[in-house]
PDB file of C-alpha atoms in Angstrom:
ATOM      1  CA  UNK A 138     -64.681-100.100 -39.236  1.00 59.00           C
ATOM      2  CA  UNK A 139     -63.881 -97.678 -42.189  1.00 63.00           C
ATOM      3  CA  UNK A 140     -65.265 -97.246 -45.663  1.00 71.00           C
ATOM      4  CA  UNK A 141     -62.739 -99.530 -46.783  1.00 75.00           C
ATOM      5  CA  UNK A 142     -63.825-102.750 -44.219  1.00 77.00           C
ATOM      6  CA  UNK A 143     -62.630-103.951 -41.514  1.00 81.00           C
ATOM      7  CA  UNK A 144     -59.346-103.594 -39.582  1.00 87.00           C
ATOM      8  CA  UNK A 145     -56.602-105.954 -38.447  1.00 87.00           C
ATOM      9  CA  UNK A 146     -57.227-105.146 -35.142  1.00 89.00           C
ATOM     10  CA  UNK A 147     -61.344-105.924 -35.194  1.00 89.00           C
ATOM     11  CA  UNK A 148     -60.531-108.729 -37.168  1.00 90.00           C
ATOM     12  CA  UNK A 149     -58.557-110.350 -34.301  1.00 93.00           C
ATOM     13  CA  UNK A 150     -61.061-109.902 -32.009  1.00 93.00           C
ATOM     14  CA  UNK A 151     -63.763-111.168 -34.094  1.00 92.00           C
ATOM     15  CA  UNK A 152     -61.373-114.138 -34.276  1.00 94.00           C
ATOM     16  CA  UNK A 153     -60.569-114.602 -30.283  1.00 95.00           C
ATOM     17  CA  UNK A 154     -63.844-114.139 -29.519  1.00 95.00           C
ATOM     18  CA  UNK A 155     -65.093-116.967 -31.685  1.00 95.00           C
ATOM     19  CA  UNK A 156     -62.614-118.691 -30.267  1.00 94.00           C
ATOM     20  CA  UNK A 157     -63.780-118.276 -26.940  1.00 94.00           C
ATOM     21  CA  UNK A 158     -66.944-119.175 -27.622  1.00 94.00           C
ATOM     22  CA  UNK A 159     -65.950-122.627 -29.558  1.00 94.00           C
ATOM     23  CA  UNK A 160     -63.712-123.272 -26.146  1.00 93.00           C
ATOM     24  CA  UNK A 161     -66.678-122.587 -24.201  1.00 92.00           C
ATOM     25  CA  UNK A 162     -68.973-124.737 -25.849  1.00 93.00           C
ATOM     26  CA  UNK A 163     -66.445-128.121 -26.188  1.00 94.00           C
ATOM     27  CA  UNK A 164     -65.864-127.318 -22.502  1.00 93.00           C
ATOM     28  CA  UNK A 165     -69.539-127.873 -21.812  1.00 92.00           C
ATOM     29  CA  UNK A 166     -69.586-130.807 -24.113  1.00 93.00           C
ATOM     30  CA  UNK A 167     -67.023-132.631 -22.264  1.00 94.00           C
ATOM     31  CA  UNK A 168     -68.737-131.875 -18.984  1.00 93.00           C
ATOM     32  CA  UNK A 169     -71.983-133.112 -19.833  1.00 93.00           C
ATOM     33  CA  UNK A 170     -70.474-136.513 -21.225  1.00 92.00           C
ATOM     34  CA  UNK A 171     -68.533-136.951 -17.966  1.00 92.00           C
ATOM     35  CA  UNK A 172     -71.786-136.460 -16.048  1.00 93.00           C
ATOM     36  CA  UNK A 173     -73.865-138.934 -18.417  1.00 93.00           C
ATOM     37  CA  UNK A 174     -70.961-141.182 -17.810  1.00 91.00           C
ATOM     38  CA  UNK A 175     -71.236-140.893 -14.207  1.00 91.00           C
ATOM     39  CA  UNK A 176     -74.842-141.406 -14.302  1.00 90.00           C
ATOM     40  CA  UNK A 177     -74.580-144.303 -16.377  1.00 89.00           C
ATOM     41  CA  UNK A 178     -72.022-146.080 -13.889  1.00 84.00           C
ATOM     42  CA  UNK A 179     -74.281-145.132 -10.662  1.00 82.00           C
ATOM     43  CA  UNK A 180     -77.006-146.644 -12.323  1.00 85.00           C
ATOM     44  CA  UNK A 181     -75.021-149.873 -13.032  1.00 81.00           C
ATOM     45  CA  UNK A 182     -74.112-149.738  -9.999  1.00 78.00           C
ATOM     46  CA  UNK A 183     -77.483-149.313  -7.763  1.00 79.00           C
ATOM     47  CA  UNK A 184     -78.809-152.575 -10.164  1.00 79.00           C
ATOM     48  CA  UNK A 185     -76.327-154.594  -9.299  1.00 78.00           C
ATOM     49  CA  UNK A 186     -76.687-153.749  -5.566  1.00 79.00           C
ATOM     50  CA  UNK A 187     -80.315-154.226  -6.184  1.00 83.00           C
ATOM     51  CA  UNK A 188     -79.767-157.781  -7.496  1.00 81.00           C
ATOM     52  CA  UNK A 189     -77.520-158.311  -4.713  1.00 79.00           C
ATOM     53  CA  UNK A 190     -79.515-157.345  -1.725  1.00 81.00           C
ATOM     54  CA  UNK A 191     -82.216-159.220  -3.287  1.00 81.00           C
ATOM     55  CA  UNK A 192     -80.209-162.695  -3.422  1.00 78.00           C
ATOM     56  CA  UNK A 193     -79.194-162.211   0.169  1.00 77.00           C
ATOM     57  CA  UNK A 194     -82.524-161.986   0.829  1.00 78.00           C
ATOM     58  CA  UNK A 195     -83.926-164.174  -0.763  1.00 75.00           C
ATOM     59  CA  UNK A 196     -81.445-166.849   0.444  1.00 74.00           C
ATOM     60  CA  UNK A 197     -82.548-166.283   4.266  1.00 72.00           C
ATOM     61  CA  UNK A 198     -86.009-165.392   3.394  1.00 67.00           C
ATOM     62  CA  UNK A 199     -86.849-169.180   3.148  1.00 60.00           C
ATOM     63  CA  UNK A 200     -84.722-170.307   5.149  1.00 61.00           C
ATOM     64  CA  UNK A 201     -86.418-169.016   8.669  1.00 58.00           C
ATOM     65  CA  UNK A 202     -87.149-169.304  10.819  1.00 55.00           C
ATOM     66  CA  UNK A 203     -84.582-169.684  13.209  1.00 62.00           C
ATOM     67  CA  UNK A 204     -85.091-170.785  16.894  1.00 58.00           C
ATOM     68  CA  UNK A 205     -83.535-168.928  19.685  1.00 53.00           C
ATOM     69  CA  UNK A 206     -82.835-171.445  21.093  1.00 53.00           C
ATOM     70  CA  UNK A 207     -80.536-173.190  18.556  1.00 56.00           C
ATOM     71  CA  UNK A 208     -79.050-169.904  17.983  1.00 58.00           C
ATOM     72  CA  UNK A 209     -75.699-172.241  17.524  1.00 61.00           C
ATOM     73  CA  UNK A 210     -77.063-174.567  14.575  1.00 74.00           C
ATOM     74  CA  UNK A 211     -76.622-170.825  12.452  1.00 78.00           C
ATOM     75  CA  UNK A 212     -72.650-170.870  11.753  1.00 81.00           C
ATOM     76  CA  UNK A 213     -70.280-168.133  10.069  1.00 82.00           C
ATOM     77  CA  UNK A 214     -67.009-167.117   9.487  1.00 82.00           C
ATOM     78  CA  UNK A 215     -66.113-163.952   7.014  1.00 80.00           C
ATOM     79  CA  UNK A 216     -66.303-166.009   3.613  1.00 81.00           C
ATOM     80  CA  UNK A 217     -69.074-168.025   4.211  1.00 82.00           C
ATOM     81  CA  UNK A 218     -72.064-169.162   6.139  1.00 81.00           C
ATOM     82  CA  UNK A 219     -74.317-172.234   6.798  1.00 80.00           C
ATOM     83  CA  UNK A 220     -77.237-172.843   8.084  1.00 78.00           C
ATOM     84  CA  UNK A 221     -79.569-176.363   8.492  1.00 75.00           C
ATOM     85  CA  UNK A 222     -81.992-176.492   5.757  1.00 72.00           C
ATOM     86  CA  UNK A 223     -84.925-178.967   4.314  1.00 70.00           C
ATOM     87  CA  UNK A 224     -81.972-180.226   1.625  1.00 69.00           C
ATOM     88  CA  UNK A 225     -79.380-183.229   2.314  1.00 73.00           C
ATOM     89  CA  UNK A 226     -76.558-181.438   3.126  1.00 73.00           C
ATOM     90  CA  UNK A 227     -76.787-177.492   5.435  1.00 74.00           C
ATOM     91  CA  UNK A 228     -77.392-174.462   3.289  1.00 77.00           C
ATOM     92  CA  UNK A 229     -75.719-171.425   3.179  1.00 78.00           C
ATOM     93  CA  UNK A 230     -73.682-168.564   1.051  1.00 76.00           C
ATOM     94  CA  UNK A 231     -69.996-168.502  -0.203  1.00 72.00           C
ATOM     95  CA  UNK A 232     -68.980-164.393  -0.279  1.00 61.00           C
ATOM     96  CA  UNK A 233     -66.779-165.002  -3.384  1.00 58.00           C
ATOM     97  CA  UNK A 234     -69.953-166.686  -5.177  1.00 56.00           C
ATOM     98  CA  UNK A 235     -71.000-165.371  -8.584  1.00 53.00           C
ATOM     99  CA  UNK A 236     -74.169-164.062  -7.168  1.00 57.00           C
ATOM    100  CA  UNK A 237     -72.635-161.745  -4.302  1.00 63.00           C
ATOM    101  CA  UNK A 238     -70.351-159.930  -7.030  1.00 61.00           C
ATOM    102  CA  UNK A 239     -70.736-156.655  -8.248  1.00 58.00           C
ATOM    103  CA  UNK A 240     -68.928-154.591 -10.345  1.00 54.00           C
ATOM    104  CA  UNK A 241     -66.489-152.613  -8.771  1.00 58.00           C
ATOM    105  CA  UNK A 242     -67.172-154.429  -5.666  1.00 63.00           C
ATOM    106  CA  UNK A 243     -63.723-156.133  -5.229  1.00 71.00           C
ATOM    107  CA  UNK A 244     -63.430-158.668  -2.332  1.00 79.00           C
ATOM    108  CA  UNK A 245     -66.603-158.851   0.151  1.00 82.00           C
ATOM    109  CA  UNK A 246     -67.346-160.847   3.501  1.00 84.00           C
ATOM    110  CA  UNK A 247     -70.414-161.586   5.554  1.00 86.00           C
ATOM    111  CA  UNK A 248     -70.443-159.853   9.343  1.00 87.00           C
ATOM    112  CA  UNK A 249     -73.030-160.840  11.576  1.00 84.00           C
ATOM    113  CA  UNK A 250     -74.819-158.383  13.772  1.00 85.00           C
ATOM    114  CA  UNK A 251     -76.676-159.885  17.319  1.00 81.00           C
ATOM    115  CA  UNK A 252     -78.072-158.325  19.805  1.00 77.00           C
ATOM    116  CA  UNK A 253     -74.329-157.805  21.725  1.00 78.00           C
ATOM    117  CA  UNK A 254     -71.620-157.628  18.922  1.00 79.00           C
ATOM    118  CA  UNK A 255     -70.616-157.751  14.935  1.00 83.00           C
ATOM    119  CA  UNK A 256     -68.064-159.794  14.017  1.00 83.00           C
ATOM    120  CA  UNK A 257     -66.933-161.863  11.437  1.00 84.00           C
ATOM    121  CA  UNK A 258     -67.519-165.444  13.253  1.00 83.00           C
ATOM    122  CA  UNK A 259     -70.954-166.784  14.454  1.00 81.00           C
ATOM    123  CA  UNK A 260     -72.003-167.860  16.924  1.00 80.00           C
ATOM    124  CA  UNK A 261     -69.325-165.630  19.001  1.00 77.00           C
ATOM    125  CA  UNK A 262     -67.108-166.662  21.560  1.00 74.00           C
ATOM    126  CA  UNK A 263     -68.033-168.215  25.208  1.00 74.00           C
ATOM    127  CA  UNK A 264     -68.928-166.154  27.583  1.00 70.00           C
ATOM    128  CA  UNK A 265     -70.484-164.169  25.037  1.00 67.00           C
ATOM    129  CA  UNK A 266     -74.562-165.406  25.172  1.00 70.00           C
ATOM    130  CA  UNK A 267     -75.557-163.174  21.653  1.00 76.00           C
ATOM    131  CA  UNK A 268     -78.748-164.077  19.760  1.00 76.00           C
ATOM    132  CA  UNK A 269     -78.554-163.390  15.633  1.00 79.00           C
ATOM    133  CA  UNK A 270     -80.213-160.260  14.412  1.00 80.00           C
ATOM    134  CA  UNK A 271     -79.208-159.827  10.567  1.00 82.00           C
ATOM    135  CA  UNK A 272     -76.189-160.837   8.174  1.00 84.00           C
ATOM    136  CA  UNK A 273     -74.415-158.082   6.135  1.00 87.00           C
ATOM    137  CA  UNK A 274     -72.119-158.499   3.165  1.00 84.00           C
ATOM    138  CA  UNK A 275     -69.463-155.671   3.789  1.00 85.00           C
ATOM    139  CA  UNK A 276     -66.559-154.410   1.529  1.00 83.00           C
ATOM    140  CA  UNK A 277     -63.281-155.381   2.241  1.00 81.00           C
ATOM    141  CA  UNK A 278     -61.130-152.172   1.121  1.00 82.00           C
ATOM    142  CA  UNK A 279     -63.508-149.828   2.776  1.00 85.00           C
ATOM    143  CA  UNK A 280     -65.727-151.872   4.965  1.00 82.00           C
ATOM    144  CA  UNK A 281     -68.929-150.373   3.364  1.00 83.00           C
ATOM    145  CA  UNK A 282     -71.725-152.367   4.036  1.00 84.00           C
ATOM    146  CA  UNK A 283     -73.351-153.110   0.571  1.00 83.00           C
ATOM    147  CA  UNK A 284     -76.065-155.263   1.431  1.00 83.00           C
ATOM    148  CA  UNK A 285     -77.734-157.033   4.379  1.00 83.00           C
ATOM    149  CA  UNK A 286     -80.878-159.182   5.774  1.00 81.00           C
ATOM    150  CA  UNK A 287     -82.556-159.544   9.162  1.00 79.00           C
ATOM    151  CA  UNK A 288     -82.988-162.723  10.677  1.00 77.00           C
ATOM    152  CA  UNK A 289     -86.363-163.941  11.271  1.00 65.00           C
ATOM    153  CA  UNK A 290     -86.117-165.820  14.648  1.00 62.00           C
ATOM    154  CA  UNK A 291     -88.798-167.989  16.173  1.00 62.00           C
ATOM    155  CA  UNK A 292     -89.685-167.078  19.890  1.00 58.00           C
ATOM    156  CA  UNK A 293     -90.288-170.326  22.345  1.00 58.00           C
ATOM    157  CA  UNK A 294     -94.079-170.605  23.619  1.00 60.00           C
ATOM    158  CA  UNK A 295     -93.149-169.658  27.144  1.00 64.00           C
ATOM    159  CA  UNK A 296     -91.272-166.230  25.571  1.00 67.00           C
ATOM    160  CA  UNK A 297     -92.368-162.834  27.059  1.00 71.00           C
ATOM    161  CA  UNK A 298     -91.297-160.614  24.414  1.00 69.00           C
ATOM    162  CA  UNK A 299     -89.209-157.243  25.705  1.00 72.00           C
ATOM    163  CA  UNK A 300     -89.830-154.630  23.447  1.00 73.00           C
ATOM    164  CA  UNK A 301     -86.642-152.757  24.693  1.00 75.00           C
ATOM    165  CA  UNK A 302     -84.248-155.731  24.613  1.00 68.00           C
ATOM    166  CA  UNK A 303     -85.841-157.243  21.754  1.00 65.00           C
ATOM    167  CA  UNK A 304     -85.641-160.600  22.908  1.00 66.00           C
ATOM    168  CA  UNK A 305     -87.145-163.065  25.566  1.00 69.00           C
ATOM    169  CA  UNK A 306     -87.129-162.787  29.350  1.00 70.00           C
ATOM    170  CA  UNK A 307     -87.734-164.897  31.600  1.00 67.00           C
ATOM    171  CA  UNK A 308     -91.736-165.403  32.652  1.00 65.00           C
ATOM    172  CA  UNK A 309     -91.998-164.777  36.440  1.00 65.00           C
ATOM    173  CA  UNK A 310     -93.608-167.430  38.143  1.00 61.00           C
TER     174      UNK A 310
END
């Protein structure tokens, strides 16, 4: 700077150097929206599983339980499943019902996981003896599983529970 004010030169770098700085700071504008906007969407998101999770559950949570004995009365496929029930006709879920969407979630189905196997069909195919352990709605682009219940089986009076199997065994004379 001289007596007479400032330069051309410091001028122009006054000037990029504001400029800078008003790059910088839009820059961190845009980044914080994007990561509100990505918080917002997980948030959506996790309620929506929430709500989900908590209609599986509560569909099976009244319906139990279920013998092991008439594992076979329990019956699946990937879109749906059915079970017997106190009501007229058997009870049971639909995978494309309103209450097992989520955004985002694009086309689901149920897989059911027993003590041998997951698959898509329940009860499983002969020679296959499996007993039902839990339902799970899964994703079909990615197979993610989004949301899923236990089964709450019944146990006959003569059972002897095997804590490592987690089923019945035979009582020894």
């Amino acid at each position: 700077m001289n007596d007479h004010g400032y330069t051309l030169a410091e001028m122009l770098a006054a000037l990029v150097m504001i400029g800078l700085a008003v790059g910088g700071l839009t820059m961190g504008v845009r980044v914080i929206g994007h990561g509100e906007a990505q918080v917002a969407r997980a948030t959506t998101e996790g309620g929506s599983l929430r709500t989900l999770q908590a209609a599986l559950n509560a569909l099976l949570d009244n319906a139990g339980p279920f013998r092991t004995k008439d594992n076979a009365t329990f019956r699946g496929a990937g879109a749906a499943f059915s079970f017997p029930c106190n009501a007229p006709k058997p009870c049971g879920a639909d995978g494309n019902a309103a209450r097992f969407k989520t955004a985002g979630s694009g086309p689901l189905h149920f897989e059911f996981v027993g003590s041998q196997s997951r698959n898509q069909n329940w009860p499983p195919p002969p020679p296959i003896s499996d007993v039902l352990r839990s339902v799970v709605l899964v994703r079909d682009n990615d197979g993610a599983a989004i949301a899923s219940t236990r089964i709450w089986r019944e146990q006959p009076a003569d059972c002897a529970f095997d804590p490592i199997s987690g089923d019945c065994r035979a009582v020894a004379p």
